[in-house]
Short mmCIF file of C-alpha atoms and ligand atoms in Angstrom, two decimals:
data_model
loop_
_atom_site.label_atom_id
_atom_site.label_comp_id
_atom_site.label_asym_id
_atom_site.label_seq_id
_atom_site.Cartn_x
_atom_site.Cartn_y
_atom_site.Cartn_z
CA UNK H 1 13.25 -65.48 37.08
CA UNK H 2 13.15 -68.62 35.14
CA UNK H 3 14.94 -70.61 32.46
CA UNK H 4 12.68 -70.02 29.89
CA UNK H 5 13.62 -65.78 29.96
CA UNK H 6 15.84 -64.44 27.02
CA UNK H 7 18.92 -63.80 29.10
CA UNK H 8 18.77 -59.68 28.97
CA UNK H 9 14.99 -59.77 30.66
CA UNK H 10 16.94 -60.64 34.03
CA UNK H 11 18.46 -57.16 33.77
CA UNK H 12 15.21 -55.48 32.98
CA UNK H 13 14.58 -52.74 34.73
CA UNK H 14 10.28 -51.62 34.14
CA UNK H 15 9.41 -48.69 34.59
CA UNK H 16 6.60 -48.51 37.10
CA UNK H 17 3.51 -45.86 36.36
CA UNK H 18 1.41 -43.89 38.95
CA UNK H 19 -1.07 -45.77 40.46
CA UNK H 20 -4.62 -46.28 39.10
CA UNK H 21 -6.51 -46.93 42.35
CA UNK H 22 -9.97 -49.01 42.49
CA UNK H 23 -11.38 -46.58 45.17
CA UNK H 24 -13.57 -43.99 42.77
CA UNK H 25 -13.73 -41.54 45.38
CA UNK H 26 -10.27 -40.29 45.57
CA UNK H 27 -9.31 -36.87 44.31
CA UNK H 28 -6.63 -38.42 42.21
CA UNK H 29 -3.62 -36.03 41.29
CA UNK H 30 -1.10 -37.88 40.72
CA UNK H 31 -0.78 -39.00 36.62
CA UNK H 32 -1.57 -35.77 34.73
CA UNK H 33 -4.86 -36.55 33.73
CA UNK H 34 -7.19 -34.01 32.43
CA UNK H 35 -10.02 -33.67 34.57
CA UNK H 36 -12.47 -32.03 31.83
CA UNK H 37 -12.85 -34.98 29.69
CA UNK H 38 -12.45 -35.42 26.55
CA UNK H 39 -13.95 -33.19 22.94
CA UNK H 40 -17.67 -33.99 22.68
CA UNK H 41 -16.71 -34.50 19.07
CA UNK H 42 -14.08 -37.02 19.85
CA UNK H 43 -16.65 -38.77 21.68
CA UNK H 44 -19.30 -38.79 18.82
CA UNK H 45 -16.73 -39.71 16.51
CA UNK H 46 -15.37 -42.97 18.01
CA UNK H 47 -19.16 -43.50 18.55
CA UNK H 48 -19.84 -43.32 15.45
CA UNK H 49 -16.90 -45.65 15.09
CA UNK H 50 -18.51 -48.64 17.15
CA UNK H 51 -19.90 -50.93 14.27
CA UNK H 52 -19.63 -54.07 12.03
CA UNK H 53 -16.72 -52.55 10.34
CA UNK H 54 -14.40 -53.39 13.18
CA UNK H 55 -14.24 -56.62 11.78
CA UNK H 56 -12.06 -55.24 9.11
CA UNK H 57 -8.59 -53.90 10.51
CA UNK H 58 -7.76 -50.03 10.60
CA UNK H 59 -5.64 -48.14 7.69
CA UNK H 60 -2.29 -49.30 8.85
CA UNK H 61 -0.92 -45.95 8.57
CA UNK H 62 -3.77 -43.95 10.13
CA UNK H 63 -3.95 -41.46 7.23
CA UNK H 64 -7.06 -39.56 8.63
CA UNK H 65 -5.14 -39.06 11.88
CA UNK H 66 -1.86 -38.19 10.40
CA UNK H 67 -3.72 -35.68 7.87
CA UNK H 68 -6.18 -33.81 10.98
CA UNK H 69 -2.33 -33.74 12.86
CA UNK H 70 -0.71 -31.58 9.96
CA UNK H 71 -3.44 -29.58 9.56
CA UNK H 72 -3.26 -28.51 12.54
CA UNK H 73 0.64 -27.76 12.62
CA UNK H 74 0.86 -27.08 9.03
CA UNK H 75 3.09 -29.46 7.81
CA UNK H 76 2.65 -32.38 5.28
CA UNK H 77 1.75 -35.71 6.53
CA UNK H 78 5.20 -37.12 5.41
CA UNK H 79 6.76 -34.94 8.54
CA UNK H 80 3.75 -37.12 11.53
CA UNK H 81 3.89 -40.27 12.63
CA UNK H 82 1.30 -41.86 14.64
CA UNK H 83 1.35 -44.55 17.95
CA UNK H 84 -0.45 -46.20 20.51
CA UNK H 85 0.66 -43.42 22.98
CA UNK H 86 3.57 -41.46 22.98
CA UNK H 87 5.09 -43.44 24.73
CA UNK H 88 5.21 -46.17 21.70
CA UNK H 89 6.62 -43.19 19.92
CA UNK H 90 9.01 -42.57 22.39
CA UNK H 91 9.89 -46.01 22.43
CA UNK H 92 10.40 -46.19 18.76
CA UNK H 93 12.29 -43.60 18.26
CA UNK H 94 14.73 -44.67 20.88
CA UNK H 95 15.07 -47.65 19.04
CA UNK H 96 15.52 -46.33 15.76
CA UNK H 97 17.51 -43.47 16.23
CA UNK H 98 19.34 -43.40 19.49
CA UNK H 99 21.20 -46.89 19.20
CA UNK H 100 24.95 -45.27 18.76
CA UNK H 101 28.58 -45.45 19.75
CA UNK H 102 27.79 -42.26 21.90
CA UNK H 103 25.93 -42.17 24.81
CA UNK H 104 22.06 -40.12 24.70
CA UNK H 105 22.05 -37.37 26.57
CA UNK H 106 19.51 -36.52 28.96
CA UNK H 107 18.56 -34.53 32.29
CA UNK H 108 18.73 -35.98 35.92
CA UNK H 109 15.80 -34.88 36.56
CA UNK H 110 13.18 -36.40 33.44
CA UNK H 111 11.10 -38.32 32.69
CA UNK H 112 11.93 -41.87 34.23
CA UNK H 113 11.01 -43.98 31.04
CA UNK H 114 14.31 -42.80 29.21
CA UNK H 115 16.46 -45.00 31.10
CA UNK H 116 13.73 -47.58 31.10
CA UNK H 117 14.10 -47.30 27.43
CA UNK H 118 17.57 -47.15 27.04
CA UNK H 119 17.82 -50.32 29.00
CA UNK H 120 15.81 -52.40 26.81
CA UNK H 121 17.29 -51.38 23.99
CA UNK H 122 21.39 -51.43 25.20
CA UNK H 123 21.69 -47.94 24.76
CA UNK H 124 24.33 -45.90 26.28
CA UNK H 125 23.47 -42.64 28.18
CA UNK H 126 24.73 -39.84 30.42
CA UNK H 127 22.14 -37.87 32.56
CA UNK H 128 23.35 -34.15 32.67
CA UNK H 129 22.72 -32.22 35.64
CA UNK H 130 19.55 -29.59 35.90
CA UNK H 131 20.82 -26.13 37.62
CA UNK H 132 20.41 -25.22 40.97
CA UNK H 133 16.93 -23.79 39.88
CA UNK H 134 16.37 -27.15 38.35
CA UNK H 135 16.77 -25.77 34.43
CA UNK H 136 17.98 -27.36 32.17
CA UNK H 137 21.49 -25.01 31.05
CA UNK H 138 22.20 -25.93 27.21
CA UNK H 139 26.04 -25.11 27.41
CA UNK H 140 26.16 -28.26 29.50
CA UNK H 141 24.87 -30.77 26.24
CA UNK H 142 27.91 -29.93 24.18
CA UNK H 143 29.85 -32.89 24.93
CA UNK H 144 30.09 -36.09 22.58
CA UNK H 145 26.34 -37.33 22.06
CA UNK H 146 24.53 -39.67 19.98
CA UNK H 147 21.09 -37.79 20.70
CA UNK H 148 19.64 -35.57 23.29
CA UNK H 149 16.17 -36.01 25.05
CA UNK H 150 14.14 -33.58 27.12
CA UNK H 151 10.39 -33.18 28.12
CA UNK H 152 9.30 -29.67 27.27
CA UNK H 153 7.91 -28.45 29.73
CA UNK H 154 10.29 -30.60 32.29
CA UNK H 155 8.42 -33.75 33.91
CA UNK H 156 8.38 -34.00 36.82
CA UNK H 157 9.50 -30.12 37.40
CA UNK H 158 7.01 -28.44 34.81
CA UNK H 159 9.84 -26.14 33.68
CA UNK H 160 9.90 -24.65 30.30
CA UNK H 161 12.75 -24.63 28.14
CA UNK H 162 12.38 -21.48 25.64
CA UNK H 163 12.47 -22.00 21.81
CA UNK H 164 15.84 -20.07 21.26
CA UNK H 165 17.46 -22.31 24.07
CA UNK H 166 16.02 -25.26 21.42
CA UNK H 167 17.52 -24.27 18.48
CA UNK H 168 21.10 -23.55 19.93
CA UNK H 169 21.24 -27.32 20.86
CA UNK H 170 19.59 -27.90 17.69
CA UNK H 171 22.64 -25.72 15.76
CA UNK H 172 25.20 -27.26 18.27
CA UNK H 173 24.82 -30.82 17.27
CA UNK H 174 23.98 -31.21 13.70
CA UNK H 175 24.73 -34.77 13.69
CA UNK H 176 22.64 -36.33 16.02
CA UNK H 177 19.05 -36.13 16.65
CA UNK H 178 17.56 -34.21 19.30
CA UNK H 179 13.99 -35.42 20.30
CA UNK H 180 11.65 -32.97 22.38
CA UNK H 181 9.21 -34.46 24.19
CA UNK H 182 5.97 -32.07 24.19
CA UNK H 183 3.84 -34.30 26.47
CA UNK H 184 2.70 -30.81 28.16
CA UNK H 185 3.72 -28.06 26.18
CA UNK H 186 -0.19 -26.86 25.38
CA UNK H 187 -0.54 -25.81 28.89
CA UNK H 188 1.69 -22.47 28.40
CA UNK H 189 5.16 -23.37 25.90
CA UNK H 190 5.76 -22.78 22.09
CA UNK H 191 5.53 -25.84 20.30
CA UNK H 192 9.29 -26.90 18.54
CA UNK H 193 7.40 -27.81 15.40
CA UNK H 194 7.87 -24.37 14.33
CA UNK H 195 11.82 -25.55 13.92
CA UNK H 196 11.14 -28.89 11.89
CA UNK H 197 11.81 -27.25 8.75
CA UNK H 198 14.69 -25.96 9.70
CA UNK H 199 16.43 -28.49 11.34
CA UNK H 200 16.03 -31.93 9.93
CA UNK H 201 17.56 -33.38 13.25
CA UNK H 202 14.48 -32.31 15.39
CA UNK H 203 11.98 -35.02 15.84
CA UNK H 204 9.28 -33.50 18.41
CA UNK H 205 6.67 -36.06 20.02
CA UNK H 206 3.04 -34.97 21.82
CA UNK H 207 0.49 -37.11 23.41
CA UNK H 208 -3.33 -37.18 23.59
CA UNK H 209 -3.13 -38.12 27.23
CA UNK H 210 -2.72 -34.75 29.17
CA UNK H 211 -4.17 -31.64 27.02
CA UNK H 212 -6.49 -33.55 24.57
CA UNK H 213 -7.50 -35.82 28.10
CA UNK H 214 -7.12 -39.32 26.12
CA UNK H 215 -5.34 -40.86 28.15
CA UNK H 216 -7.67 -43.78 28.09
CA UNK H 217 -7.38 -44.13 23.98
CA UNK H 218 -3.65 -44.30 23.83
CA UNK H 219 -2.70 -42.15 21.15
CA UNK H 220 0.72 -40.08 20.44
CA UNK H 221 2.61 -38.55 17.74
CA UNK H 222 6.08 -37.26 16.55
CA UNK H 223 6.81 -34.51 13.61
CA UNK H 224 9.48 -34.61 12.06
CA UNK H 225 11.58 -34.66 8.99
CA UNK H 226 10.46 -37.18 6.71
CA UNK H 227 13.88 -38.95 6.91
CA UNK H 228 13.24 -39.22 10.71
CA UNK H 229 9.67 -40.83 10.29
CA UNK H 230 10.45 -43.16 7.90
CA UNK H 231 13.17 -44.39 10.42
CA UNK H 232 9.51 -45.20 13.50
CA UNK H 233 7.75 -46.18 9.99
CA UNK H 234 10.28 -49.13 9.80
CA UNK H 235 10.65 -50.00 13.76
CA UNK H 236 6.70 -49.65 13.68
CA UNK H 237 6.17 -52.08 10.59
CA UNK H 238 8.98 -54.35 12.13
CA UNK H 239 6.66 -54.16 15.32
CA UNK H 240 3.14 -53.41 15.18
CA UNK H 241 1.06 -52.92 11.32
CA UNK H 242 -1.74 -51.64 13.82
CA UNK H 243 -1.04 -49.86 16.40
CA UNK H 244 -4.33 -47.44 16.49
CA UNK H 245 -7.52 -48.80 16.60
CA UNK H 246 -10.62 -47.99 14.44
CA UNK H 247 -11.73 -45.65 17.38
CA UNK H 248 -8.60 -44.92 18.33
CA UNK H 249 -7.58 -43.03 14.87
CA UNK H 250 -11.33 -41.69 14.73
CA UNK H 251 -11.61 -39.81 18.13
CA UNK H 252 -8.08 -38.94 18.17
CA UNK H 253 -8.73 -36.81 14.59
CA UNK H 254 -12.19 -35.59 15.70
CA UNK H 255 -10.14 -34.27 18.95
CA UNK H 256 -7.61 -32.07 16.65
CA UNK H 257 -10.08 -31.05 14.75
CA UNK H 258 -12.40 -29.47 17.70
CA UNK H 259 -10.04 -26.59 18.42
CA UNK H 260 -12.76 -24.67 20.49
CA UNK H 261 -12.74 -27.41 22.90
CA UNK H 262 -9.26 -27.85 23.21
CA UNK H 263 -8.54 -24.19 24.02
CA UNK H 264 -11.13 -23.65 26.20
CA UNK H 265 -10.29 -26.39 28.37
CA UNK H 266 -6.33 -26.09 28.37
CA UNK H 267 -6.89 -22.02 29.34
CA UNK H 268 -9.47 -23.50 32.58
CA UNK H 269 -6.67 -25.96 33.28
CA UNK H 270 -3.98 -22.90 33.55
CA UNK H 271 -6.24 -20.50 35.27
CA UNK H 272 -6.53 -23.22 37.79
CA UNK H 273 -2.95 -23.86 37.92
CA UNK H 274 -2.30 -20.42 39.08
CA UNK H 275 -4.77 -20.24 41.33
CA UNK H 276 -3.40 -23.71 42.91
CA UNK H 277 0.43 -21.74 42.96
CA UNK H 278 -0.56 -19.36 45.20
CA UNK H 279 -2.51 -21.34 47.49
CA UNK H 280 0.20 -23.91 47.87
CA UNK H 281 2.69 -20.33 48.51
CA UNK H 282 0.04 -18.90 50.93
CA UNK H 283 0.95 -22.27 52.94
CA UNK H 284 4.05 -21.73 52.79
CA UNK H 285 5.20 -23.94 49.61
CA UNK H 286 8.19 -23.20 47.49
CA UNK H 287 7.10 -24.27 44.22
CA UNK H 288 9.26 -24.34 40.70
CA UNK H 289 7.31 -22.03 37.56
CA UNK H 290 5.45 -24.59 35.73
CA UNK H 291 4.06 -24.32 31.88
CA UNK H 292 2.54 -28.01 32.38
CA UNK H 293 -1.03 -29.21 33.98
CA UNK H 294 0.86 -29.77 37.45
CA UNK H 295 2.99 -28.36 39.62
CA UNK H 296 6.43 -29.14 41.32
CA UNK H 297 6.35 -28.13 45.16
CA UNK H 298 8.57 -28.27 48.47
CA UNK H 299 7.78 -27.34 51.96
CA UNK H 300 10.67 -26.05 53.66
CA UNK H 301 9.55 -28.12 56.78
CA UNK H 302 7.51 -30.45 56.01
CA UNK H 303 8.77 -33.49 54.56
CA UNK H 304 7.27 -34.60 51.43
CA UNK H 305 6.65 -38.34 51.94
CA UNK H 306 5.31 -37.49 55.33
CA UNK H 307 2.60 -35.04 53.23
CA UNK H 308 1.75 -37.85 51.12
CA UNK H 309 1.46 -39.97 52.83
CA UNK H 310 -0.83 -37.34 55.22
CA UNK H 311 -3.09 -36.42 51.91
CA UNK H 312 -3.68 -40.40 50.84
CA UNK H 313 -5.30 -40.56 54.62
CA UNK H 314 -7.66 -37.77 53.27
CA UNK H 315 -8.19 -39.36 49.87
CA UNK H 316 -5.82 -37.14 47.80
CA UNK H 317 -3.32 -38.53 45.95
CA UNK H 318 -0.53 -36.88 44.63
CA UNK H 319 3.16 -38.38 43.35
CA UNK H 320 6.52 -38.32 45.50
CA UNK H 321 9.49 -39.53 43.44
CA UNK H 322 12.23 -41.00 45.91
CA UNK H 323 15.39 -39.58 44.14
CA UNK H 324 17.90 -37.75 45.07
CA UNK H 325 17.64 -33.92 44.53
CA UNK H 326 13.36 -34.02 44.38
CA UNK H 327 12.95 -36.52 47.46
CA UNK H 328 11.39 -33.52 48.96
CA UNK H 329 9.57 -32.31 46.32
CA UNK H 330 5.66 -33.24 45.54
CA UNK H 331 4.01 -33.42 41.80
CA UNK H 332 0.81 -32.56 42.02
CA UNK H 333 -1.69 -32.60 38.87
CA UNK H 334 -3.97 -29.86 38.18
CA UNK H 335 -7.46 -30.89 38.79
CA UNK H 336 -11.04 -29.63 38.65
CA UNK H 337 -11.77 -26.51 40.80
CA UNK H 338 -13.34 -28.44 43.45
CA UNK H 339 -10.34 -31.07 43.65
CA UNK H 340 -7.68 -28.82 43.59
CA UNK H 341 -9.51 -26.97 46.78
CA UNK H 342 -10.20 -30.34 48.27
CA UNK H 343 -5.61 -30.88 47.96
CA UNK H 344 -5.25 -27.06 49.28
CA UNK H 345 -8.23 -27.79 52.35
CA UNK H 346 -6.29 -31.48 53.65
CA UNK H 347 -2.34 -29.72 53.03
CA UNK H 348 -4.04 -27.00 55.32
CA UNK H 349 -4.89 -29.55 57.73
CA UNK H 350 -1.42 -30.87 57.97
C1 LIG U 401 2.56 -38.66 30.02
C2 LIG U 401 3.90 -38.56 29.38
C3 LIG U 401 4.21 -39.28 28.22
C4 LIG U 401 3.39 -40.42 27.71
O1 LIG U 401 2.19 -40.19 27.28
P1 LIG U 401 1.29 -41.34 26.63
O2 LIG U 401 0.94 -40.77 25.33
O3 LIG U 401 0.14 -41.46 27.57
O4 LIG U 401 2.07 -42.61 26.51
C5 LIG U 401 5.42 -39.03 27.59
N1 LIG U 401 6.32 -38.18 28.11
C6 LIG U 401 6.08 -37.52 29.24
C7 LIG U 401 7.10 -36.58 29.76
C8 LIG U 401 4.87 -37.70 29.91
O5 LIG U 401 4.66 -37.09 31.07
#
C-alpha cells in the first residue's frame, strides 16, 4: 500500500491466473491450453504480417477480423466486437452493461474473474447456487437482476448448459442482459449465437485461447445485438483505440477462416477427452460430464491437494481451486495423447 494509490486499489481484489512455469519439461495441464498449436494459416498470416508496416497502427476497429468472425456465424459485422482476449471483452462488457441498481447474477461455482470484475468496477452481485450435480437450474435466476453471467460449458466444472435452458432465461428477463461466456463451447455445445437475433439482450463472448490455441495472441470476441456492441465500442474507445495488433487481427482472421484445421483438431481434443474420462473412472475417479477441453474430477479417497501436489513431484501439473464445494475436486486440461497418458501413468502411481 502507499499514499500515492487511488483509494479503491486498497480494496482490490486480482484475480490470480494458473501458473506459467519456467521448467519446459512439465506436462502442463492446468490453463486450458490447446496442445495442437495453432492453424498453419494463422501462422503464415501473422508472418506475413511481420514488416515495415507496423510502423503504422492497426484499423482501430479490426474490420478484417470482425468480417472473417461473421462469416463464420453468419451475422453482420455490426452484431461482433473484437478485444485483446476475451477477457478484455468480458471486462468491457461488465463495465458497460452490468453497472445497475440490481445485483449480476452469477453461479458459485464460475469462472473466478466475475467477482474480480465486479470489484473493480463497484458492481453488485449474488452468486446462485449450482445443484447437487453441480448444474446450473434456471428456475433459480428469476429473482431481481441487473444481468446474468455463465460460462457455457461451466469453468471450472465443464458442464453444458443446453440451448432451450438459454433461451428460457433469455425470455425470463427481458430487461437485463444476459452474457454467455463460450470460452469452450467448440469442444461439444451449441453455440448461443443462433439466439442473437432473437433476443437483443444476449451478448455471447468466445476466445481464441482454448479451441483456436491462441492463447499467446490475445484475441476474443462478443456477438451481439448491435445496440449491445456499440455499448464495448464506447468503453473500448474510452479505453483502448488499439487493442489488436497488426498480427494479432491477421492470424486471428486467417484462424476463422481455416475451418479444416479447426475441426480436425477440436474432434482429436474430444476423442482424447473421452479416452482421459474413462481412465481417470478405471482409477476410480468420479468425474462431472464435460463439453470443454478438460475435465472436472474427485477421488472419493484421495484428497485432491494431496494429488496435486503428488503429480507436480512427477512434473504434471494440473489446477486445485481451494473453495468450498470443489476443494476436492481437480481440473485437469486435455492434452496431447502422450501427456494425458503421462497424468493417467503418475495418478496410477499414487
Ligand atoms: C480462458 C477463459 C476466458 C478468457 O480467455 P482469454 O481470451 O484468454 O482472455 C474467459 N472465460 C473463461 C470461462 C475462460 O476459461
Amino acid at each position: 500500500m502507499s499514499k500515492f494509490w487511488s483509494p479503491f486499489v486498497k480494496n482490490l481484489v486480482p484475480y490470480v491466473p494458473g501458473e506459467q512455469p519456467k521448467l519446459a519439461k512439465l506436462v502442463k495441464l492446468n490453463t486450458n491450453e490447446n496442445p495442437y498449436g495453432p492453424s498453419p494459416k494463422a501462422i503464415a498470416a501473422m508472418q506475413a504480417e511481420l514488416n515495415d508496416n507496423l510502423r503504422l497502427y492497426p484499423d482501430p476497429n479490426g474490420e478484417r477480423l470482425k468480417q472473417a468472425v461473421a462469416e463464420y456465424y453468419g451475422v453482420t459485422p455490426a452484431q461482433v466486437f473484437v478485444g485483446n482476449g476475451s477477457d478484455e471483452v468480458l471486462a468491457h462488457a461488465f463495465h458497460g452493461l452490468f453497472q445497475h441498481d440490481k445485483p449480476l447474477l452469477f453461479p458459485d461455482i464460475s469462472y473466478s474473474f466475475y467477482p474480480v470484475y465486479c470489484g473493480l468496477y463497484g458492481i453488485a452481485c449474488e452468486q446462485i447456487a449450482l445443484d447437487e450435480q453441480f448444474q446450473i437450474r434456471v428456475a433459480d435466476y428469476a429473482r431481481p437482476n441487473g444481468g446474468i453471467v455463465f460460462p457455457n460449458p461451466n469453468a471450472p466444472t465443464g458442464c453444458l448448459l443446453a440451448l432451450d435452458a438459454i433461451e428460457q432465461l433469455l425470455k425470463a428477463n427481458p430487461d437485463s442482459v444476459v452474457l454467455v461466456d463460450e470460452a469452450y463451447i467448440d469442444f461439444g455445445g451449441a453455440t448461443a449465437i443462433s439466439l442473437v437475433d432473437q433476443y437483443p439482450n444476449l451478448l455471447v463472448t468466445q476466445t481464441l485461447s482454448k479451441s483456436r490455441s491462441l492463447a499467446g495472441l490475445r484475441v476474443g470476441l462478443a456477438v451481439g445485438h448491435p445496440q449491445l456492441i456499440e455499448a464495448l465500442e464506447r468503453i473500448k474507445n474510452s479505453f483502448n483505440s488499439y487493442p489488436l495488433d497488426r498480427l494479432a487481427i491477421a492470424g486471428a482472421a486467417a484462424a476463422f477462416e481455416d475451418r479444416g484445421y479447426f475441426e480436425q483438431t477440436c474432434r482429436q481434443v474430444i476423442d482424447s477427452r473421452e479416452s482421459v474420462v474413462a481412465g481417470l473412472q478405471a482409477l476410480g475417479f468420479e468425474v462431472l460430464p464435460s463439453a470443454a477441453n478438460f475435465v472436472f474430477a474427485r477421488h472419493p479417497h484421495k484428497d485432491a491437494a494431496n494429488l496435486a501436489a503428488g503429480l507436480r513431484e512427477q512434473g504434471v501439473i494440473v489446477r486445485h481451486f481451494k473453495q468450498a464445494r470443489i476443494a476436492q475436486f481437480l481440473r485437469i486440461s486435455i492434452g496431447a495423447p502422450e501427456q494425458n497418458q503421462a497424468l493417467l501413468d503418475a495418478l496410477s502411481s499414487l
